[in-house]
Tab-separated table of C-alpha atoms in Angstrom:
chain	number	residue	atom	x	y	z
C	196	MET	CA	0.000	0.000	0.000
C	197	ALA	CA	1.112	3.478	-0.763
C	198	ASP	CA	1.369	6.038	2.006
C	199	SER	CA	-1.386	8.625	1.428
C	200	SER	CA	0.328	11.333	3.511
C	201	SER	CA	2.795	12.644	0.964
C	202	PRO	CA	4.590	15.890	1.796
C	203	ALA	CA	2.806	18.956	0.489
C	204	GLU	CA	4.621	20.815	-2.252
C	205	PRO	CA	5.558	24.406	-1.432
C	206	PRO	CA	3.739	27.034	-3.471
C	207	GLN	CA	5.509	28.171	-6.619
C	208	ASN	CA	5.784	31.784	-5.463
C	209	SER	CA	7.400	31.035	-2.098
C	210	GLY	CA	10.478	33.059	-3.110
C	211	ASP	CA	8.325	36.154	-3.612
C	212	ASP	CA	6.570	35.517	-0.321
C	213	VAL	CA	9.903	35.259	1.498
C	214	LEU	CA	11.131	38.523	-0.038
C	215	GLU	CA	7.913	40.283	0.935
C	216	LEU	CA	8.149	38.856	4.448
C	217	ASN	CA	11.751	40.071	4.738
C	218	LYS	CA	10.719	43.569	3.632
C	219	ASP	CA	7.882	43.590	6.158
C	220	LEU	CA	10.219	42.447	8.930
C	221	GLU	CA	12.792	45.116	8.029
C	222	ARG	CA	10.076	47.784	8.135
C	223	MET	CA	8.918	46.522	11.516
C	224	ILE	CA	12.475	46.550	12.867
C	225	GLU	CA	12.984	50.124	11.635
C	226	ASN	CA	9.743	51.189	13.324
C	227	ILE	CA	10.775	49.537	16.594
C	228	GLU	CA	14.201	51.218	16.400
C	229	SER	CA	12.512	54.574	15.843
C	230	ILE	CA	10.232	54.021	18.830
C	231	SER	CA	13.251	53.037	20.910
C	232	VAL	CA	15.041	56.277	19.989
C	233	GLN	CA	11.937	58.321	20.830
C	234	LEU	CA	11.619	56.597	24.212
C	235	THR	CA	15.292	57.217	24.930
C	236	TRP	CA	14.886	60.943	24.216
C	237	MET	CA	11.734	61.066	26.333
C	238	ALA	CA	13.593	59.480	29.249
C	239	TYR	CA	16.490	61.897	28.783
C	240	ASP	CA	14.086	64.870	28.730
C	241	MET	CA	12.393	63.670	31.906
C	242	VAL	CA	15.705	63.278	33.725
C	243	ALA	CA	16.908	66.675	32.505
C	244	LEU	CA	13.684	68.390	33.590
C	245	ARG	CA	13.671	66.712	36.992
C	246	THR	CA	17.271	67.611	37.724
C	247	SER	CA	16.944	71.175	36.417
C	248	PRO	CA	13.441	72.688	36.701
C	249	GLU	CA	14.734	75.948	35.166
C	250	LEU	CA	15.246	74.065	31.935
C	251	GLY	CA	11.490	73.894	31.303
C	252	ALA	CA	11.102	77.652	31.656
C	253	SER	CA	14.129	78.232	29.433
C	254	MET	CA	12.714	75.931	26.776
C	255	ARG	CA	9.381	77.782	26.822
C	256	ARG	CA	11.143	81.140	26.447
C	257	LEU	CA	13.249	79.751	23.617
C	258	GLU	CA	10.145	78.462	21.848
C	259	GLU	CA	8.382	81.838	22.202
C	260	GLU	CA	11.409	83.643	20.775
C	261	TYR	CA	11.556	81.172	17.907
C	262	HIS	CA	7.918	81.904	17.037
C	263	ARG	CA	8.544	85.660	17.215
C	264	CYS	CA	11.504	85.329	14.868
C	265	ARG	CA	9.461	83.189	12.512
C	266	VAL	CA	6.771	85.888	12.337
C	267	VAL	CA	9.378	88.551	11.585
C	268	VAL	CA	11.107	86.438	8.944
C	269	SER	CA	7.837	85.526	7.236
C	270	GLY	CA	7.100	89.263	6.917
C	271	ASP	CA	3.609	89.166	8.388
C	272	ARG	CA	3.923	91.679	11.211
C	273	ASP	CA	0.175	91.568	11.957
C	274	GLN	CA	0.339	87.862	12.745
C	275	LYS	CA	0.745	87.068	16.422
C	276	PRO	CA	3.304	84.455	17.448
C	277	GLU	CA	1.875	81.006	17.911
C	278	ARG	CA	1.863	79.669	21.424
C	279	HIS	CA	1.735	76.009	22.246
C	280	MET	CA	0.159	75.193	25.554
C	281	SER	CA	1.720	72.070	27.023
């Protein structure tokens, strides 16, 4: 008697599937690396702000000055500087 459980043949386009899977995995790894970098910067910012509370006030002043300069450079003197409330 012949064994009826013969091994299934792989699909013909398995090479394309593997390449697509590799591309998807690379994209996922890049996204995870990006998230890791963002988390690292967030942790650094938290440590910096906790060790130097003046840093937060300095950053707000710097941001306000940046917006004022942007208004002047853009030439619209009637426009008020944008303020981000955080």
